[in-house]
PDB file of C-alpha atoms and ligand atoms in Angstrom:
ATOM      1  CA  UNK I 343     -15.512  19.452   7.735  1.00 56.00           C
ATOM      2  CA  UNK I 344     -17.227  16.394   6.114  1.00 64.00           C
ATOM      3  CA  UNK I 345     -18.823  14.357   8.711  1.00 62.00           C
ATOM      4  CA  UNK I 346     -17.724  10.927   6.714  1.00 62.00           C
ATOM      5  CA  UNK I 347     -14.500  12.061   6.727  1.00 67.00           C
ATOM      6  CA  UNK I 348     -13.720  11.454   9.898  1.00 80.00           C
ATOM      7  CA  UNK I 349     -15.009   7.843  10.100  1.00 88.00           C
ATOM      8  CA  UNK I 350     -13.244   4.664   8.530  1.00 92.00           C
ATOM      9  CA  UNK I 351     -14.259   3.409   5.071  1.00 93.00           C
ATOM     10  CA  UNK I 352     -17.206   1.136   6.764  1.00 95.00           C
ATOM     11  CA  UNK I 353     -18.937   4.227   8.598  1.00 94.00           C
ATOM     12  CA  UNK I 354     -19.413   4.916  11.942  1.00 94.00           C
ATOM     13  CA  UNK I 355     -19.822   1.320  13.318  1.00 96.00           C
ATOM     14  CA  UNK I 356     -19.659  -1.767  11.950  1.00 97.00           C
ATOM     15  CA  UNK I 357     -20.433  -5.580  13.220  1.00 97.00           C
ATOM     16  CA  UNK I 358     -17.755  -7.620  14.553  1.00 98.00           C
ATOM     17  CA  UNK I 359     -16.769 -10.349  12.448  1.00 97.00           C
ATOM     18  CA  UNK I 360     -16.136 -12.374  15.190  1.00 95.00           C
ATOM     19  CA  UNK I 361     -19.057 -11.939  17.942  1.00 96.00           C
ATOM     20  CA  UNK I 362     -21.482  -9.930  15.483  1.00 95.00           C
ATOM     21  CA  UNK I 363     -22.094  -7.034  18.042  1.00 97.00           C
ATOM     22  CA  UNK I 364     -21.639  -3.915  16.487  1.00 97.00           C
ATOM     23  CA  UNK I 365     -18.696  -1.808  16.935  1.00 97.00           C
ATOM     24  CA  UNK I 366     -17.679   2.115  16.732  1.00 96.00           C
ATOM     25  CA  UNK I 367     -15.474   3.563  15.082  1.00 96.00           C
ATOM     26  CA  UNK I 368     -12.217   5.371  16.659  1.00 92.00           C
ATOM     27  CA  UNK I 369     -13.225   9.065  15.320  1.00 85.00           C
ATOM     28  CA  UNK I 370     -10.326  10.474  12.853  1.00 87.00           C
ATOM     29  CA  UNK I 371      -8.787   6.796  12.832  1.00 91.00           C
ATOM     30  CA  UNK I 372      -9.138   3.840  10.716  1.00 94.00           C
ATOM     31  CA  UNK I 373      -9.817   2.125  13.545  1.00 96.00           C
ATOM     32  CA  UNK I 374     -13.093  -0.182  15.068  1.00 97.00           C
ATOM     33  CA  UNK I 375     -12.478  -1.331  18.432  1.00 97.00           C
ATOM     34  CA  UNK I 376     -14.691  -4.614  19.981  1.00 97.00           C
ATOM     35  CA  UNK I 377     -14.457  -4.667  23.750  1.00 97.00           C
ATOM     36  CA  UNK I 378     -14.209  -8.884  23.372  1.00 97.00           C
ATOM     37  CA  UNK I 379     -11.682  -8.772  20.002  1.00 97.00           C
ATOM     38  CA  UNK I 380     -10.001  -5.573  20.064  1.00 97.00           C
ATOM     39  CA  UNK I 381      -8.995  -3.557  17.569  1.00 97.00           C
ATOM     40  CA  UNK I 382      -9.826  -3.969  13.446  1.00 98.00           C
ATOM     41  CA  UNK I 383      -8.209  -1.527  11.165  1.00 97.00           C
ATOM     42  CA  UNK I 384     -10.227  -0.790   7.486  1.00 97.00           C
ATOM     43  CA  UNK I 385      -8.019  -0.610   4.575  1.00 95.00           C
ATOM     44  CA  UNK I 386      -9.275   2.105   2.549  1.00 92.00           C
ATOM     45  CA  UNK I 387      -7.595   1.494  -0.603  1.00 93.00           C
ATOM     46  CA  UNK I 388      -8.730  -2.208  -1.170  1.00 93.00           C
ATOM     47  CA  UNK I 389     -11.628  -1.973   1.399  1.00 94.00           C
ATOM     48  CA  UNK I 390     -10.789  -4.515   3.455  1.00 96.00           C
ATOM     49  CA  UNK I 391     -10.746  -5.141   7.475  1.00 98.00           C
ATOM     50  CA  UNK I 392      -7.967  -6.509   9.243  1.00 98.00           C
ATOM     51  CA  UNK I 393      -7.824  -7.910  12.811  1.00 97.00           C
ATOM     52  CA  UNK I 394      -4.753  -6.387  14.404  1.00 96.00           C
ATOM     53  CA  UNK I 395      -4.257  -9.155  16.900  1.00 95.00           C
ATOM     54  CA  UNK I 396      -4.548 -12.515  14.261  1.00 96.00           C
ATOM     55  CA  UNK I 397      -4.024 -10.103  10.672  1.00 96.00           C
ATOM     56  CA  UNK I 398      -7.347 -12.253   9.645  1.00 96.00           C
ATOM     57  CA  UNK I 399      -9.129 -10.193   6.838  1.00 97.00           C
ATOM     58  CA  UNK I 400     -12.373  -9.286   5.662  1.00 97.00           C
ATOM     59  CA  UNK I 401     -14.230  -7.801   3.262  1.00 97.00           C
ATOM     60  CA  UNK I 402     -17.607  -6.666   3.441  1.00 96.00           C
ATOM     61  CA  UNK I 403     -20.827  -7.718   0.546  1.00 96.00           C
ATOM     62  CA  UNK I 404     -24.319  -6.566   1.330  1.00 94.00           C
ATOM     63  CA  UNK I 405     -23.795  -6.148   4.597  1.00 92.00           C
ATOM     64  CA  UNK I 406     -21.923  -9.316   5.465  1.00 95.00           C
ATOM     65  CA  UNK I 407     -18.020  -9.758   6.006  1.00 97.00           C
ATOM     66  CA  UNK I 408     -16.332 -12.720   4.182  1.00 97.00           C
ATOM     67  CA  UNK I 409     -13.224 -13.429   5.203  1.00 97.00           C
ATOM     68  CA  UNK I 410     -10.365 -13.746   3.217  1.00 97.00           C
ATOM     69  CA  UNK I 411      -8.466 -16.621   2.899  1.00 97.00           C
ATOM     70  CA  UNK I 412      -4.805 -17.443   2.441  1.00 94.00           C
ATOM     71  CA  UNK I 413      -5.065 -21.109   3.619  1.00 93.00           C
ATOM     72  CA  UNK I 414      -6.591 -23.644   2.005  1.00 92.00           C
ATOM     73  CA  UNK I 415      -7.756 -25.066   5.206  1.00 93.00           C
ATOM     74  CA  UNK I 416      -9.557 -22.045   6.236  1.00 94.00           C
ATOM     75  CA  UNK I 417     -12.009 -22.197   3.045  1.00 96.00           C
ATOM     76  CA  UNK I 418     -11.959 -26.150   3.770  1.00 95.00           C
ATOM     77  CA  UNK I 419     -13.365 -25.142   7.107  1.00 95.00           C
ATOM     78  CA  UNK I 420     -15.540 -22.700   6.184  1.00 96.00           C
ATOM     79  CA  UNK I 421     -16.550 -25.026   2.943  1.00 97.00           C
ATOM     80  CA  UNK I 422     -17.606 -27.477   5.900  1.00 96.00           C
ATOM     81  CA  UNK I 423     -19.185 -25.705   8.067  1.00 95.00           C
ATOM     82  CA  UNK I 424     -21.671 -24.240   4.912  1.00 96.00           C
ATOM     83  CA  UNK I 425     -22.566 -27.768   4.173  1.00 95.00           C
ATOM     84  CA  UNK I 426     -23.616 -28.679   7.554  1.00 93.00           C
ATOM     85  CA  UNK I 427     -25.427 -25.789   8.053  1.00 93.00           C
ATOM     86  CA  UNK I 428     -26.712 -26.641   4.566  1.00 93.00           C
ATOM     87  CA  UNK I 429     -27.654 -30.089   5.517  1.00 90.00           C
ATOM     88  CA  UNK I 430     -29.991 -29.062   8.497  1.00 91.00           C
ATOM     89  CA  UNK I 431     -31.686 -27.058   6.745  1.00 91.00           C
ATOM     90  CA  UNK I 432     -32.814 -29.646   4.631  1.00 91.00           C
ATOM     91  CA  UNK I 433     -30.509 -29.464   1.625  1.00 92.00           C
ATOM     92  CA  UNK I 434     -27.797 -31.548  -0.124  1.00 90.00           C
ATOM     93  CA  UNK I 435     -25.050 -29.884  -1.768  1.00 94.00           C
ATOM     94  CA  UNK I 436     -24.254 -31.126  -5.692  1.00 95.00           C
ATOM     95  CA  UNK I 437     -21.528 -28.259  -6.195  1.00 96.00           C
ATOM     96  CA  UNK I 438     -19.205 -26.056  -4.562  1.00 96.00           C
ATOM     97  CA  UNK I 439     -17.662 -23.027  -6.668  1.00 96.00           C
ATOM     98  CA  UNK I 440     -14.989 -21.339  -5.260  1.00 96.00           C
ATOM     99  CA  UNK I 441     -13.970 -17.710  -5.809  1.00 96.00           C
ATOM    100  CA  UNK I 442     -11.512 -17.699  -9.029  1.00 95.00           C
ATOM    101  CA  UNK I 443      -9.030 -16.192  -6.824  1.00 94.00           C
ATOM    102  CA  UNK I 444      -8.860 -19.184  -4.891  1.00 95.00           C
ATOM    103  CA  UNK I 445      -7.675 -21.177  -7.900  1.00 93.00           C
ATOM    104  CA  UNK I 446      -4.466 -21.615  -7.107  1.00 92.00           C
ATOM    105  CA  UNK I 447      -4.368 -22.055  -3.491  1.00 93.00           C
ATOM    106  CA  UNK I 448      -6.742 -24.430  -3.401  1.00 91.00           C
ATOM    107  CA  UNK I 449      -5.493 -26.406  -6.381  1.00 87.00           C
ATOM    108  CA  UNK I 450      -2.203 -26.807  -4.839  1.00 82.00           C
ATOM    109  CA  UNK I 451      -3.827 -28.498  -1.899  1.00 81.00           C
ATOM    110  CA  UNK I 452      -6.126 -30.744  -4.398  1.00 80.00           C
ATOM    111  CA  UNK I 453      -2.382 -31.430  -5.723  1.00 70.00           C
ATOM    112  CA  UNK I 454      -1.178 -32.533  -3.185  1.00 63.00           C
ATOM    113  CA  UNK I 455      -3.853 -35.260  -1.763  1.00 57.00           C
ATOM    114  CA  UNK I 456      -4.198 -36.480  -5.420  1.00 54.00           C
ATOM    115  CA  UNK I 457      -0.178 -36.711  -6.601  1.00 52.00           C
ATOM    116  CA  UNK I 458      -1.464 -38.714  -9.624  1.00 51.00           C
ATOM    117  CA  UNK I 459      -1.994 -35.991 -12.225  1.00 51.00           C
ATOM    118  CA  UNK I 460      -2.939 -37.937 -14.965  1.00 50.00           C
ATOM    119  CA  UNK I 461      -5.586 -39.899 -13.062  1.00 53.00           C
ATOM    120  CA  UNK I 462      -9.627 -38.768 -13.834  1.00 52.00           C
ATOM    121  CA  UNK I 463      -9.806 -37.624  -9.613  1.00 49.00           C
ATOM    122  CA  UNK I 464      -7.190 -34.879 -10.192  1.00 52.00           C
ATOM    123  CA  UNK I 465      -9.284 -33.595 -13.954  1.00 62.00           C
ATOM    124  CA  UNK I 466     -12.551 -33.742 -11.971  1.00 73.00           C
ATOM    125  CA  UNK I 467     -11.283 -32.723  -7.954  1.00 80.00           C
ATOM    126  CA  UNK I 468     -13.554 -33.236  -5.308  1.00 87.00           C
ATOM    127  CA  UNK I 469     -13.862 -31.805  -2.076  1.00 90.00           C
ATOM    128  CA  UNK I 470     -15.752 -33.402   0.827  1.00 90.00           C
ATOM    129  CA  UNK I 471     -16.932 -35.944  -2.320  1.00 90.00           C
ATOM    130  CA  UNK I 472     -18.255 -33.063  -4.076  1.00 93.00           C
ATOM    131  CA  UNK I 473     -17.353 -31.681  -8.042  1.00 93.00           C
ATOM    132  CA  UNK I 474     -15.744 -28.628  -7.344  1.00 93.00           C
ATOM    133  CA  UNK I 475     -15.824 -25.542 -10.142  1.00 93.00           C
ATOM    134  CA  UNK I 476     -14.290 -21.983 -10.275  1.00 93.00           C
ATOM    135  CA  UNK I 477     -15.847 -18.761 -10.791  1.00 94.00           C
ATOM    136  CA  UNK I 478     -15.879 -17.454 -14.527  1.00 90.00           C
ATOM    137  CA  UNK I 479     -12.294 -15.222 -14.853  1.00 84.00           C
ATOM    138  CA  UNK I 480     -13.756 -13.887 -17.863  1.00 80.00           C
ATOM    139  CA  UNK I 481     -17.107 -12.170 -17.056  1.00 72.00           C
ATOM    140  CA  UNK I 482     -16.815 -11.972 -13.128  1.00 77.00           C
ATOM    141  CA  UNK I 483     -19.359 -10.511 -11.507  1.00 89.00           C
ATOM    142  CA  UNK I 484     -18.352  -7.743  -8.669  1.00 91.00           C
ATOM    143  CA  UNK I 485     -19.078 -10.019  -5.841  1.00 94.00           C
ATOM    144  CA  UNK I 486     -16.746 -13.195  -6.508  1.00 95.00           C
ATOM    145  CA  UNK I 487     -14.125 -10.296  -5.398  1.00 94.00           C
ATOM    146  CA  UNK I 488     -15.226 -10.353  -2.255  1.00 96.00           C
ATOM    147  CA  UNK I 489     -17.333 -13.925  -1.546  1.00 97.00           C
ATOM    148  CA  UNK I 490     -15.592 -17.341  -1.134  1.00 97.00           C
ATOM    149  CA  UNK I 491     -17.808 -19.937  -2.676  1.00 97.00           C
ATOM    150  CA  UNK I 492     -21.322 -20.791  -3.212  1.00 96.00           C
ATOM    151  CA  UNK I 493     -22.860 -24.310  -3.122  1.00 97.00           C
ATOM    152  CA  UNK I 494     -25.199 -25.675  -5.544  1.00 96.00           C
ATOM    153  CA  UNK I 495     -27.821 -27.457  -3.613  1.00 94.00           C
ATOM    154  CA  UNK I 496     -31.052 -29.415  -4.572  1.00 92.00           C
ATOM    155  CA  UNK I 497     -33.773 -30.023  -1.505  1.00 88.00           C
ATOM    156  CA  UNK I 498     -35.169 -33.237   0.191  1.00 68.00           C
ATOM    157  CA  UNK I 499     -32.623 -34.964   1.744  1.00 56.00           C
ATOM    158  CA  UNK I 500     -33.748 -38.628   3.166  1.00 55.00           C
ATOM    159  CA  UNK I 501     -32.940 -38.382   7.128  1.00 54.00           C
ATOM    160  CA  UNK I 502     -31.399 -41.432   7.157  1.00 53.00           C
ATOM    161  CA  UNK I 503     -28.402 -40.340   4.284  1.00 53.00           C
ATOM    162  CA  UNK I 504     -25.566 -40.479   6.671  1.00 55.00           C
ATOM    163  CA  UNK I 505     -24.148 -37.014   5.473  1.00 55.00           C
ATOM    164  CA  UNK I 506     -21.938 -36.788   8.152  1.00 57.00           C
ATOM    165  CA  UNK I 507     -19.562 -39.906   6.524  1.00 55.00           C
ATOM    166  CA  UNK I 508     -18.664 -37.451   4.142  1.00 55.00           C
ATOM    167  CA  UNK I 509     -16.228 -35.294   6.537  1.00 55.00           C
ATOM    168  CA  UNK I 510     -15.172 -37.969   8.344  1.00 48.00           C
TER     169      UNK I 510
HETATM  170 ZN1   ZN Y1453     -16.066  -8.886  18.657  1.00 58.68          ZN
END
């Protein structure tokens, strides 16, 4: 019998997506099973992992999970939390482009919190006061499948820019 045959599509053990330890595999199950998060099923079809308890999914690109979102506030948060991590180490953010796939959902909350659509905010949204793009549909590269956004940054940020007004 083939050996990876009996493991889930991720292998024998994979990290947990929520406390990073890594995690084995239930042997002839789709299964991973974290002693703090319990169980994680992989969906071999799409390759995806899917928390049992909260149905959050993931999918997996070089070696990190990205969840996948079907809230705009959870790529809000994670948009957030990027561009504070961002900030300390030493970076400002000019851009955020979001995953094509996220068009819609997060254009209907951009819809809603500008209800003017003919004013020059809704042709040129913003999020967290910065320009927001999409990933090319055209030519997409494998990854934007998978990832959420990236942020276009530039370095040297003066310590006294209050950042932080920005999310508030
Ligand atoms: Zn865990």
């Amino acid at each position: 019998m083939n050996l990876a045959l009996q493991y889930p599509v991720f292998g024998p053990e994979i990290i947990c997506p929520h406390c990073r330890q890594l995690i084995p595999a239930l042997t002839l199950t789709d299964t991973y099973l974290c002693n703090r998060h319990g169980a994680f099923e992989a969906d071999p079809k799409i390759k995806e992992l899917v928390h049992l308890p909260s149905s959050r999914r993931w999918r997996l690109w070089e070696e990190q999970w990205y969840r996948q979102h079907t809230h705009p506030d959870g790529i809000r948060f994670e948009i957030h939390e990027a561009l504070d991590a961002l900030y300390t180490e030493g970076y400002r953010a000019t851009k955020v482009i979001i995953a094509n796939r996220y068009r819609d959902l997060v254009s209907s909350y951009l819809g809603r919190s500008h209800p003017w659509r003919d004013s020059s905010e809704f042709k040129s949204p913003k999020l967290y006061g910065l320009p927001i793009g999409f990933s090319s549909e055209e030519n997409a590269e494998p990854q934007w499948e998978i990832i959420n956004f990236t942020l276009e940054k530039e370095p040297g940020v003066p310590r006294h820019y209050p950042y932080r007004f920005l999310f508030e």
